[in-house]
Coordinates of C-alpha atoms and ligand atoms in Angstrom, one line a residue:
Chain L
X744 CA 115.8 119.3 129.5
X745 CA 117.0 117.0 126.8
X746 CA 114.1 115.4 125.0
X747 CA 115.9 113.4 122.3
X748 CA 119.5 112.3 122.3
X749 CA 121.5 110.5 119.6
X750 CA 124.8 109.2 120.9
X751 CA 127.5 108.1 118.5
X752 CA 124.9 106.5 116.2
X753 CA 126.3 104.3 113.3
X754 CA 123.9 103.1 110.7
X755 CA 124.4 101.1 107.5
X756 CA 122.6 100.3 104.3
X757 CA 124.1 96.9 103.7
X758 CA 127.8 97.7 103.5
X759 CA 127.3 101.4 103.0
X760 CA 128.2 103.2 106.2
X761 CA 125.6 106.0 106.1
X762 CA 125.9 107.4 109.6
X763 CA 129.3 107.5 111.1
X764 CA 128.8 108.3 114.7
X765 CA 126.1 111.0 114.9
X766 CA 125.6 112.8 118.2
X767 CA 122.7 115.1 118.5
X768 CA 120.7 116.6 121.4
X769 CA 117.3 118.1 121.1
X770 CA 115.9 120.0 124.1
X771 CA 112.3 120.4 125.1
X772 CA 110.7 123.3 123.2
X773 CA 113.5 123.9 120.7
X774 CA 113.7 124.0 116.9
X775 CA 116.8 122.2 115.9
X776 CA 117.8 121.9 112.3
X777 CA 120.0 119.4 110.6
X778 CA 121.5 120.8 107.4
X779 CA 123.8 119.2 104.8
X780 CA 124.1 118.6 101.1
X781 CA 122.6 115.7 99.1
X782 CA 123.5 112.3 100.4
X783 CA 124.9 113.6 103.7
X784 CA 122.6 111.3 105.7
X785 CA 119.9 113.6 106.9
X786 CA 117.0 111.4 105.9
X787 CA 118.9 108.4 107.2
X788 CA 119.2 110.1 110.6
X789 CA 115.5 110.7 110.8
X790 CA 114.7 107.2 109.6
X791 CA 116.9 105.8 112.3
X792 CA 115.3 108.0 115.0
X793 CA 111.9 106.8 113.8
X794 CA 112.9 103.2 114.0
X795 CA 112.5 102.5 110.3
X796 CA 116.1 101.4 110.5
X797 CA 118.1 100.5 113.5
X798 CA 121.6 101.7 114.4
X799 CA 124.3 99.1 114.3
X800 CA 125.9 100.8 117.3
X801 CA 125.2 103.9 119.5
X802 CA 122.2 104.9 121.4
X803 CA 119.0 106.9 120.8
X804 CA 117.2 108.1 123.9
X805 CA 113.8 109.7 124.4
X806 CA 113.5 111.3 127.8
X807 CA 116.5 109.2 128.9
X808 CA 115.0 105.9 127.8
X809 CA 116.6 103.8 125.0
X810 CA 114.5 103.6 121.8
X811 CA 117.0 102.4 119.3
X812 CA 115.6 98.9 119.1
X813 CA 112.0 100.1 119.1
X814 CA 109.7 99.4 116.2
X815 CA 108.6 102.4 114.2
X816 CA 104.9 102.3 115.2
X817 CA 106.0 102.2 118.8
X818 CA 108.3 105.2 118.3
X819 CA 105.3 107.1 117.0
X820 CA 103.3 106.0 120.0
X821 CA 106.0 107.4 122.2
X822 CA 105.5 110.8 120.7
X823 CA 108.2 111.1 118.0
X824 CA 106.2 111.7 114.8
X825 CA 107.8 112.2 111.4
X826 CA 106.6 113.9 108.3
X827 CA 108.8 112.1 105.8
X828 CA 110.8 113.2 102.8
X829 CA 108.7 113.4 99.7
X830 CA 105.5 113.9 101.7
X831 CA 104.3 110.3 101.3
X832 CA 100.7 111.1 101.8
X833 CA 98.2 108.2 101.2
X834 CA 97.3 109.3 97.7
X835 CA 94.2 107.1 97.3
X836 CA 92.7 108.3 100.6
X837 CA 90.9 111.6 101.1
X838 CA 92.5 114.5 103.0
X839 CA 90.3 113.7 106.0
X840 CA 91.2 110.0 106.0
X841 CA 94.9 111.0 105.8
X842 CA 94.5 113.1 108.9
X843 CA 92.6 110.3 110.6
X844 CA 95.5 108.0 109.9
X845 CA 97.8 110.6 111.5
X846 CA 95.7 110.2 114.7
X847 CA 95.9 106.4 114.4
X848 CA 97.7 105.9 117.7
X849 CA 95.0 107.8 119.5
X850 CA 92.2 105.7 118.1
X851 CA 89.9 108.5 116.9
X852 CA 91.0 111.9 115.6
X853 CA 90.7 114.5 118.3
X854 CA 88.4 117.3 117.0
X855 CA 90.6 119.9 118.7
X856 CA 93.7 118.6 116.8
X857 CA 91.6 118.6 113.6
X858 CA 90.6 122.2 114.1
X859 CA 94.1 123.2 114.9
X860 CA 95.4 121.6 111.7
X861 CA 92.6 123.3 109.7
X862 CA 93.5 126.6 111.3
X863 CA 97.1 126.2 110.4
X864 CA 96.2 125.0 106.9
X865 CA 92.8 126.4 105.8
X866 CA 93.4 124.9 102.4
X867 CA 93.1 121.4 103.8
X868 CA 89.6 122.2 105.2
X869 CA 88.4 123.1 101.7
X870 CA 89.9 119.9 100.2
X871 CA 88.7 117.7 103.1
X872 CA 87.0 115.0 100.9
X873 CA 89.4 115.2 98.0
X874 CA 91.8 112.3 97.3
X875 CA 95.2 113.3 98.5
X876 CA 96.8 112.2 95.2
X877 CA 95.0 115.0 93.4
X878 CA 96.4 117.7 95.7
X879 CA 99.1 120.1 94.5
X880 CA 102.6 119.6 95.8
X881 CA 102.3 122.4 98.3
X882 CA 98.9 121.1 99.5
X883 CA 100.4 117.6 99.9
X884 CA 103.1 119.1 102.1
X885 CA 100.5 120.8 104.2
X886 CA 98.7 117.5 104.5
X887 CA 101.9 115.6 105.4
X888 CA 102.6 118.1 108.2
X889 CA 99.0 118.2 109.3
X890 CA 98.9 114.4 109.4
X891 CA 102.0 114.3 111.6
X892 CA 100.4 116.9 114.0
X893 CA 97.3 114.7 114.4
X894 CA 99.6 112.3 116.2
X895 CA 100.1 114.8 119.0
X896 CA 103.9 114.7 118.7
X897 CA 106.2 115.6 121.6
X898 CA 108.8 116.0 118.9
X899 CA 108.1 116.5 115.3
X900 CA 110.6 115.4 112.7
X901 CA 110.3 117.2 109.4
X902 CA 112.2 116.0 106.4
X903 CA 112.6 118.8 103.8
X904 CA 109.2 120.4 104.2
X905 CA 110.1 123.1 101.7
X906 CA 111.2 120.8 99.0
X907 CA 109.6 121.7 95.6
X908 CA 107.6 124.6 96.9
X909 CA 107.4 128.1 95.5
X910 CA 109.2 130.8 97.5
X911 CA 106.0 132.2 98.9
X912 CA 104.9 128.8 100.1
X913 CA 108.3 128.2 101.6
X914 CA 107.9 131.3 103.7
X915 CA 104.5 130.1 104.7
X916 CA 105.7 126.7 105.7
X917 CA 108.5 128.0 107.8
X918 CA 106.2 130.5 109.7
X919 CA 103.9 127.6 110.4
X920 CA 106.8 125.5 111.7
X921 CA 107.5 128.4 114.1
X922 CA 103.8 128.5 115.0
X923 CA 103.7 124.8 115.7
X924 CA 106.8 125.2 117.9
X925 CA 105.2 128.1 119.7
X926 CA 102.2 125.9 120.5
X927 CA 104.6 123.6 122.4
X928 CA 105.9 121.0 120.0
X929 CA 109.7 120.4 119.8
X930 CA 110.9 120.3 116.2
X931 CA 113.8 118.6 114.5
X932 CA 114.0 120.1 111.0
X933 CA 116.0 118.6 108.1
X934 CA 116.5 121.1 105.3
X935 CA 118.4 121.8 102.2
X936 CA 117.2 125.4 102.4
X937 CA 119.8 126.2 105.0
X938 CA 119.1 129.9 105.1
X939 CA 115.4 129.5 106.0
X940 CA 116.2 126.7 108.4
X941 CA 118.8 128.7 110.2
X942 CA 116.4 131.6 110.4
X943 CA 113.7 129.7 112.3
X944 CA 115.8 127.3 114.3
X945 CA 117.4 127.8 117.7
X946 CA 120.3 125.5 117.0
X947 CA 121.7 123.6 114.1
X948 CA 123.9 120.7 113.1
X949 CA 125.8 120.4 109.9
X950 CA 126.1 116.9 108.5
X951 CA 128.6 115.9 105.9
X952 CA 128.9 112.4 104.5
X953 CA 127.5 110.8 107.6
X954 CA 129.3 112.9 110.2
X955 CA 128.4 116.0 112.2
X956 CA 131.1 118.6 111.2
X957 CA 129.6 121.6 113.0
X958 CA 127.1 122.3 115.7
X959 CA 126.2 125.7 117.1
X960 CA 123.4 128.1 117.6
X961 CA 121.6 128.9 114.4
X962 CA 122.8 132.5 114.6
X963 CA 126.5 131.5 114.8
X964 CA 126.0 129.0 112.0
X965 CA 124.5 131.7 109.9
X966 CA 127.7 133.8 110.4
X967 CA 130.1 130.9 110.0
X968 CA 132.4 131.2 107.0
X969 CA 132.3 127.6 105.9
X970 CA 128.5 127.3 106.3
X971 CA 128.0 130.5 104.2
X972 CA 130.2 129.1 101.5
X973 CA 128.9 125.6 101.4
X974 CA 125.2 126.0 102.2
X975 CA 124.1 129.6 101.9
X976 CA 125.5 130.0 98.4
X977 CA 127.9 132.8 99.1
Chain Y
X791 CA 90.2 87.2 67.3
X792 CA 89.0 83.9 68.6
X793 CA 87.4 85.7 71.5
X794 CA 85.6 88.0 69.2
X795 CA 84.2 85.1 67.3
X796 CA 83.2 83.5 70.6
X797 CA 81.5 86.7 71.7
X798 CA 79.5 86.8 68.4
X799 CA 78.6 83.2 68.8
X800 CA 77.4 83.8 72.3
X801 CA 75.3 86.8 71.4
X802 CA 73.7 84.8 68.7
X803 CA 73.3 81.8 71.0
X804 CA 71.7 84.0 73.7
X805 CA 69.2 85.2 71.2
X806 CA 68.5 81.8 69.9
X807 CA 68.2 79.8 73.0
X808 CA 67.6 82.3 75.8
X809 CA 66.6 79.8 78.4
X810 CA 69.6 77.6 78.0
X811 CA 71.8 80.7 78.0
X812 CA 70.2 82.0 81.2
X813 CA 70.7 78.7 82.8
X814 CA 74.4 78.7 82.2
X815 CA 74.6 82.3 83.3
X816 CA 73.1 81.3 86.6
X817 CA 75.6 78.5 87.0
X818 CA 78.3 81.0 86.0
X819 CA 77.2 83.5 88.6
X820 CA 77.3 80.9 91.4
X821 CA 80.7 79.7 90.2
X822 CA 81.8 83.3 89.8
X823 CA 80.9 84.1 93.4
X824 CA 83.1 81.2 94.5
X825 CA 86.0 82.4 92.3
X826 CA 85.5 86.0 93.5
X827 CA 85.9 84.9 97.1
X828 CA 89.2 83.2 96.3
X829 CA 90.4 86.0 94.0
X830 CA 89.9 88.5 96.9
X831 CA 92.5 86.6 98.9
X832 CA 95.0 87.0 96.1
X833 CA 94.3 90.6 95.7
X834 CA 94.3 91.5 99.4
X835 CA 97.7 89.9 99.9
X836 CA 99.1 91.3 96.7
X837 CA 97.8 94.8 97.5
X838 CA 99.6 94.9 100.8
X839 CA 102.8 92.9 100.2
X840 CA 103.0 92.6 96.4
X841 CA 103.3 88.9 96.6
X842 CA 101.3 86.4 94.5
X843 CA 100.5 83.9 97.2
X844 CA 100.6 80.8 95.1
X845 CA 99.6 78.7 98.1
X846 CA 96.2 80.4 98.2
X847 CA 94.5 77.8 96.1
X848 CA 95.6 75.2 98.6
X849 CA 94.4 77.3 101.5
X850 CA 91.0 77.2 99.8
X851 CA 91.3 73.4 99.4
X852 CA 92.1 72.9 103.0
X853 CA 89.0 74.9 103.9
X854 CA 86.9 72.6 101.7
X855 CA 88.3 69.6 103.6
X856 CA 87.8 71.2 106.9
X857 CA 84.1 72.0 106.1
X858 CA 83.5 68.4 105.1
X859 CA 85.2 67.2 108.3
X860 CA 83.1 69.5 110.5
X861 CA 79.9 68.3 109.0
X862 CA 80.9 64.7 109.2
X863 CA 81.9 65.2 112.9
X864 CA 78.5 66.7 113.8
X865 CA 77.0 63.6 112.3
X866 CA 73.9 65.4 111.0
X867 CA 71.9 63.7 108.3
X868 CA 69.2 65.0 106.0
X869 CA 66.5 63.5 108.2
X870 CA 67.2 66.2 110.7
X871 CA 65.2 69.4 110.8
X872 CA 66.3 72.2 108.5
X873 CA 67.3 74.3 111.5
X874 CA 69.8 71.7 112.6
X875 CA 71.0 71.4 109.0
X876 CA 71.4 75.1 108.7
X877 CA 73.3 75.2 112.0
X878 CA 75.7 72.5 110.8
X879 CA 76.2 74.4 107.6
X880 CA 77.0 77.6 109.4
X881 CA 79.3 75.8 111.8
X882 CA 81.1 74.3 108.9
X883 CA 81.3 77.7 107.2
X884 CA 82.7 79.5 110.2
X885 CA 85.0 76.5 111.0
X886 CA 86.5 76.5 107.5
X887 CA 86.9 80.2 107.6
X888 CA 88.8 80.1 110.9
X889 CA 90.8 77.1 109.7
X890 CA 91.9 78.6 106.4
X891 CA 92.7 81.9 107.9
X892 CA 94.9 80.2 110.5
X893 CA 96.8 78.4 107.8
X894 CA 97.2 81.6 105.7
X895 CA 98.3 83.6 108.7
X896 CA 100.7 80.8 109.7
X897 CA 102.4 80.7 106.3
X898 CA 103.0 84.4 106.4
X899 CA 104.2 84.3 110.0
X900 CA 106.5 81.4 109.5
X901 CA 107.9 82.1 106.1
X902 CA 106.9 85.2 104.1
X903 CA 107.5 87.6 107.0
X904 CA 111.1 86.6 107.2
X905 CA 111.4 87.2 103.5
X906 CA 109.9 90.7 103.5
X907 CA 113.2 92.4 102.5
X908 CA 114.4 89.5 100.3
X909 CA 114.2 89.7 96.5
X910 CA 110.7 89.2 95.2
X911 CA 111.4 85.8 93.8
X912 CA 112.2 84.3 97.3
X913 CA 108.7 84.5 98.8
X914 CA 107.2 83.5 95.4
X915 CA 109.2 80.3 95.3
X916 CA 108.4 79.8 99.0
X917 CA 104.6 80.2 98.2
X918 CA 104.9 77.5 95.5
X919 CA 106.6 75.3 98.1
X920 CA 103.8 75.8 100.5
X921 CA 101.3 74.9 97.8
X922 CA 102.9 71.5 97.5
X923 CA 103.2 71.1 101.2
X924 CA 99.5 71.8 101.8
X925 CA 98.5 69.4 99.0
X926 CA 100.6 66.6 100.5
X927 CA 99.2 67.3 103.9
X928 CA 95.7 67.0 102.5
X929 CA 96.7 63.6 100.9
X930 CA 98.1 62.5 104.2
X931 CA 95.0 63.7 106.1
X932 CA 92.2 62.5 103.8
X933 CA 93.9 60.4 101.1
X934 CA 94.3 61.2 97.5
X935 CA 90.9 60.3 96.2
X936 CA 87.9 62.6 95.8
X937 CA 85.6 62.7 98.8
X938 CA 81.9 63.6 98.8
X939 CA 80.7 65.7 101.7
X940 CA 77.9 64.4 103.9
X941 CA 74.6 65.7 102.4
X942 CA 73.1 68.8 104.0
X943 CA 70.4 69.4 101.5
X944 CA 67.6 66.8 101.6
X945 CA 67.4 65.0 98.3
X946 CA 64.0 66.3 97.3
X947 CA 65.4 69.8 97.4
X948 CA 68.4 69.0 95.2
X949 CA 66.5 69.4 92.0
X950 CA 63.9 71.8 93.4
X951 CA 63.4 74.8 91.2
X952 CA 62.9 77.9 93.2
X953 CA 61.5 79.8 90.2
X954 CA 58.8 77.2 89.7
X955 CA 58.0 76.4 93.4
X956 CA 58.2 79.9 94.8
X957 CA 57.2 82.1 92.0
X958 CA 55.1 79.7 89.9
X959 CA 57.0 80.5 86.8
X960 CA 56.6 78.1 83.9
X961 CA 60.2 78.0 82.8
X962 CA 62.9 75.5 82.1
X963 CA 65.4 77.8 83.8
X964 CA 66.3 76.3 87.1
X965 CA 67.6 78.0 90.2
X966 CA 68.3 75.4 92.9
X967 CA 68.5 76.1 96.6
X968 CA 72.2 75.4 96.3
X969 CA 72.6 78.1 93.7
X970 CA 70.8 80.5 96.0
X971 CA 72.8 79.5 99.0
X972 CA 76.0 80.2 97.2
X973 CA 74.9 83.8 96.5
X974 CA 73.4 84.2 99.9
X975 CA 76.6 83.4 101.6
X976 CA 78.8 85.3 99.2
X977 CA 76.9 88.6 99.1
X978 CA 77.0 89.3 102.9
X979 CA 80.7 88.4 103.0
X980 CA 81.4 90.9 100.2
X981 CA 79.5 93.6 102.0
X982 CA 81.2 92.8 105.3
X983 CA 84.6 92.9 103.6
X984 CA 83.8 96.3 101.9
X985 CA 82.7 97.7 105.2
X986 CA 85.7 96.3 107.0
X987 CA 88.2 97.7 104.5
X988 CA 86.5 101.0 103.9
X989 CA 85.1 102.0 107.3
X990 CA 86.9 100.4 110.2
X991 CA 90.1 101.7 111.7
X992 CA 91.9 98.4 111.0
X993 CA 90.7 98.4 107.4
X994 CA 92.0 101.9 106.9
X995 CA 95.3 100.9 108.5
X996 CA 95.5 98.1 106.0
X997 CA 94.8 100.4 103.1
X998 CA 97.4 102.8 104.4
X999 CA 99.9 100.0 104.7
X1000 CA 99.1 98.9 101.1
X1001 CA 99.7 102.3 99.8
X1002 CA 102.9 103.2 101.6
X1003 CA 104.3 100.8 104.2
X1004 CA 106.9 103.1 105.7
X1005 CA 104.5 106.1 105.9
X1006 CA 102.0 103.8 107.6
X1007 CA 104.5 102.7 110.2
X1008 CA 105.3 106.4 110.8
X1009 CA 101.6 106.9 111.6
X1010 CA 101.9 104.3 114.4
X1011 CA 100.4 101.5 112.4
X1012 CA 101.9 98.1 113.2
X1013 CA 102.7 97.1 109.6
X1014 CA 103.2 93.4 110.4
X1015 CA 99.9 93.3 112.1
X1016 CA 98.2 94.9 109.2
X1017 CA 99.8 92.4 106.8
X1018 CA 98.8 89.5 109.1
X1019 CA 95.2 90.7 109.0
X1020 CA 95.2 90.7 105.2
X1021 CA 96.3 87.1 105.3
X1022 CA 93.7 86.3 107.9
X1023 CA 90.9 88.0 106.0
X1024 CA 92.0 86.5 102.7
X1025 CA 92.2 83.1 104.3
X1026 CA 88.8 83.4 105.8
X1027 CA 87.3 84.2 102.4
X1028 CA 89.1 81.2 100.9
X1029 CA 87.8 79.0 103.7
X1030 CA 84.2 80.2 103.0
X1031 CA 84.8 79.4 99.3
X1032 CA 86.1 76.0 100.3
X1033 CA 82.9 75.3 102.2
X1034 CA 80.8 76.5 99.3
X1035 CA 82.8 74.6 96.7
X1036 CA 82.7 71.3 98.5
X1037 CA 78.9 71.4 98.4
X1038 CA 78.6 73.1 95.0
X1039 CA 80.7 70.6 93.2
X1040 CA 79.9 67.9 95.7
X1041 CA 83.4 66.7 96.1
X1042 CA 86.8 67.6 97.5
X1043 CA 90.2 66.4 96.4
X1044 CA 93.7 67.5 97.2
X1045 CA 94.3 68.9 93.7
X1046 CA 91.2 71.1 93.6
X1047 CA 93.0 74.2 94.8
X1048 CA 95.1 74.2 91.7
X1049 CA 92.4 74.9 89.1
X1050 CA 90.3 77.1 91.3
X1051 CA 93.5 78.9 92.4
X1052 CA 94.6 79.6 88.9
X1053 CA 91.2 80.7 87.8
X1054 CA 90.8 83.0 90.8
X1055 CA 94.3 84.4 90.2
X1056 CA 93.3 85.1 86.6
X1057 CA 90.1 86.8 87.9
X1058 CA 92.2 89.0 90.2
X1059 CA 94.5 90.0 87.4
X1060 CA 91.7 90.5 84.9
X1061 CA 89.9 92.7 87.4
X1062 CA 93.1 94.6 88.4
X1063 CA 95.2 93.0 91.0
X1064 CA 95.2 94.8 94.3
X1065 CA 91.7 96.1 93.6
X1066 CA 89.0 94.5 95.7
X1067 CA 86.1 95.4 93.4
X1068 CA 88.2 94.3 90.5
X1069 CA 88.6 90.9 92.0
X1070 CA 84.8 90.5 92.4
X1071 CA 84.1 91.6 88.8
X1072 CA 86.9 89.4 87.5
X1073 CA 85.5 86.5 89.5
X1074 CA 82.1 86.8 87.9
X1075 CA 83.6 87.2 84.4
X1076 CA 85.7 84.1 84.9
X1077 CA 82.9 82.2 86.5
X1078 CA 80.5 83.0 83.7
X1079 CA 83.1 82.3 81.0
X1080 CA 83.8 79.0 82.6
X1081 CA 80.2 78.0 82.7
X1082 CA 79.4 79.0 79.2
X1083 CA 82.5 77.3 77.9
X1084 CA 81.8 74.1 79.7
X1085 CA 78.3 73.8 78.6
X1086 CA 76.9 76.4 76.3
X1087 CA 79.4 77.2 73.6
X1088 CA 79.3 73.8 71.9
X1089 CA 75.6 74.2 71.1
X1090 CA 76.0 77.4 69.0
X1091 CA 76.0 78.9 66.6
X1092 CA 74.7 76.5 64.1
X1093 CA 76.9 73.7 65.2
X1094 CA 80.1 75.5 64.2
X1095 CA 81.4 75.1 67.8
X1096 CA 80.3 71.6 68.3
X1097 CA 83.9 70.7 68.9
X1098 CA 84.1 73.0 71.8
X1099 CA 83.9 71.4 75.2
X1100 CA 85.1 71.7 78.8
X1101 CA 88.6 70.7 77.7
X1102 CA 88.9 74.2 76.0
X1103 CA 87.9 76.1 79.1
X1104 CA 91.4 76.6 80.5
X1105 CA 92.5 77.8 77.1
X1106 CA 89.6 80.3 77.0
X1107 CA 90.3 81.5 80.6
X1108 CA 94.0 81.9 80.1
X1109 CA 93.2 83.5 76.8
X1110 CA 91.3 86.1 78.8
X1111 CA 94.4 86.5 81.0
X1112 CA 96.7 87.0 78.0
X1113 CA 94.3 89.5 76.4
X1114 CA 94.2 91.4 79.6
X1115 CA 97.9 91.4 80.0
X1116 CA 98.4 92.6 76.4
X1117 CA 95.6 95.3 76.2
X1118 CA 95.1 96.4 79.8
X1119 CA 98.0 95.1 81.9
X1120 CA 96.6 96.9 85.0
X1121 CA 93.3 95.1 84.7
X1122 CA 89.7 96.4 84.3
X1123 CA 89.7 98.5 87.5
X1124 CA 93.5 98.7 88.0
X1125 CA 94.0 102.3 87.1
X1126 CA 96.7 104.2 89.0
X1127 CA 94.1 106.3 90.7
X1128 CA 91.7 103.4 91.4
X1129 CA 90.9 102.6 95.0
X1130 CA 93.1 99.7 95.9
X1131 CA 92.9 97.6 99.0
Ligands
ATP676 N1 118.0 102.5 100.5 C1 119.3 102.8 100.4 N2 120.2 101.9 100.1 C2 121.5 102.2 100.0 N3 122.0 103.4 100.2 C3 121.2 104.3 100.6 C4 119.8 104.1 100.7 N4 119.2 105.3 101.1 C5 120.3 106.2 101.2 N5 121.4 105.6 100.9 C6 122.7 106.3 100.9 O1 123.0 106.8 102.2 C7 123.5 108.1 102.1 C8 122.7 109.1 102.9 O2 121.4 109.2 102.3 P1 120.3 110.1 102.8 O3 119.1 109.8 102.1 O4 120.2 110.0 104.3 O5 120.8 111.6 102.4 P2 120.1 113.0 102.6 O6 121.1 113.8 103.5 O7 118.8 112.8 103.1 O8 120.1 113.5 101.2 P3 119.0 114.4 100.4 O9 119.3 115.8 100.8 O10 119.3 114.2 99.0 O11 117.7 114.0 100.8 C9 123.7 108.4 100.7 O12 125.0 108.2 100.3 C10 122.7 107.5 100.0 O13 123.2 107.1 98.7
MG677 MG1 116.9 113.3 102.4

């Protein structure tokens, strides 16, 4: 069943035509990845889905209902939760407060969700009352993902969760993404690290200067000549 | 340099005439409480939308007028029992808080919100415009001349000295019921604000919005609502300050928001704009500086400052502003890691 659909979405920054007719489907239970080089429009795609910006034309549907004119806080309420590029944790709040903010739409933080996040990221438990701004980059990434999970997403949007992390942490983050998915959350994953992304994802889309140039199963993309050249550094 | 000289003079003066000094400190604290309440409004709004709301002084002024109107409408006189007088005062306080917050909310809703993505200068100019609009509305509403509020404190209590009457102290330092009332209204408001911002869900949503608006929206926080609440809370504090001011200085006039507004803005910057505790500290610093400058400085040391008078107060206060900007642009508490809004 298709959970999230983007149909011929065009988006602009002023006069800059950033998305030129993006069509993406994400099915219930999948991990779908969106890869592409710098400036391709990956972040813009996620911002548009989340309602931080609105498409000039085209449609975005969640479970068949239009959400392209919906305000960002309502998009979150509907179950599309994003962990944004650059983590964007609330640096002057504690780790726990950040997680509570993640559960904002549900009123109070659900203790089960909290335990789940602490199970996935034991480090966060140790740093519970530390200010988020004093966490290391990797810990902030864990917090950003944990915070998004507190919103009980139907679909989790992750914007470059591996950015700036050491190879070991990258491995860890990707296995956690798989774990989150196995627990029932659909994931739309934006990555520069195409190899890792295509390893964990079911399907992938390749974005180039605002257009989808390829879409296939992750396995096929991994084998694709042009993808190997452009994104897997071969 | 001048400030250092002043400080030396003050210390000497405090040593030489402690009672007089203490008296001006008391006045300064009451004044400072008032300024702190207004400064909080600047800092709350700045913290969340990075806008210096230049109309804020006028929001305070409107609160003063509304308080006066409420008391006049109830028709209470000082012959009534103290319970009725207290009820009228509380009614006026709550009334002016609601009134000022409605104005502040309205300005944001009508104007600033539309300019959220405009260049910074646009809402700033708009704020200056509103400051004039509100002043002219006050002139139209109540006339341009100063008005005195209907008395709420019976005349025999106006010069009543709490230190003597309650504690039997033989001292020339005087704390009047009015001074006490100012502090008794301010402190609970400050505590309430702290609780609201630090502990409640809405307060946390405001802090999150202040720190990162987009990230807050992604958490499901209605950012516009959080901003509206900042304007409402800031307006309510300004309204309370208006009520206090109209009784503390025993008059209201359409231009009163200008001076208080500027001083409170200075207090917010000195304390570290965007930082709530900073606004309170800044408020007390400015309030005390104001009081000492108006009355105490000219007396000491040894007559060298006899030329000093209230006409120099703005120079002193803006001197503090300049010194802050030069030596500590982020204000006393305005470090990058400090707890903002
Ligand atoms: N705020 C903005 N104003 C104007 N142009 C923007 C803005 N943000 C992004 N763009 C432009 O839109 C295009 C797509 O940017 P986007 O951030 O979506 O790329 P990306 O694929 O996420 O890149 P990266 O991998 O570097 O994060 C780029 O050409 C970028 O310059
Ligand atoms: Mg990006």
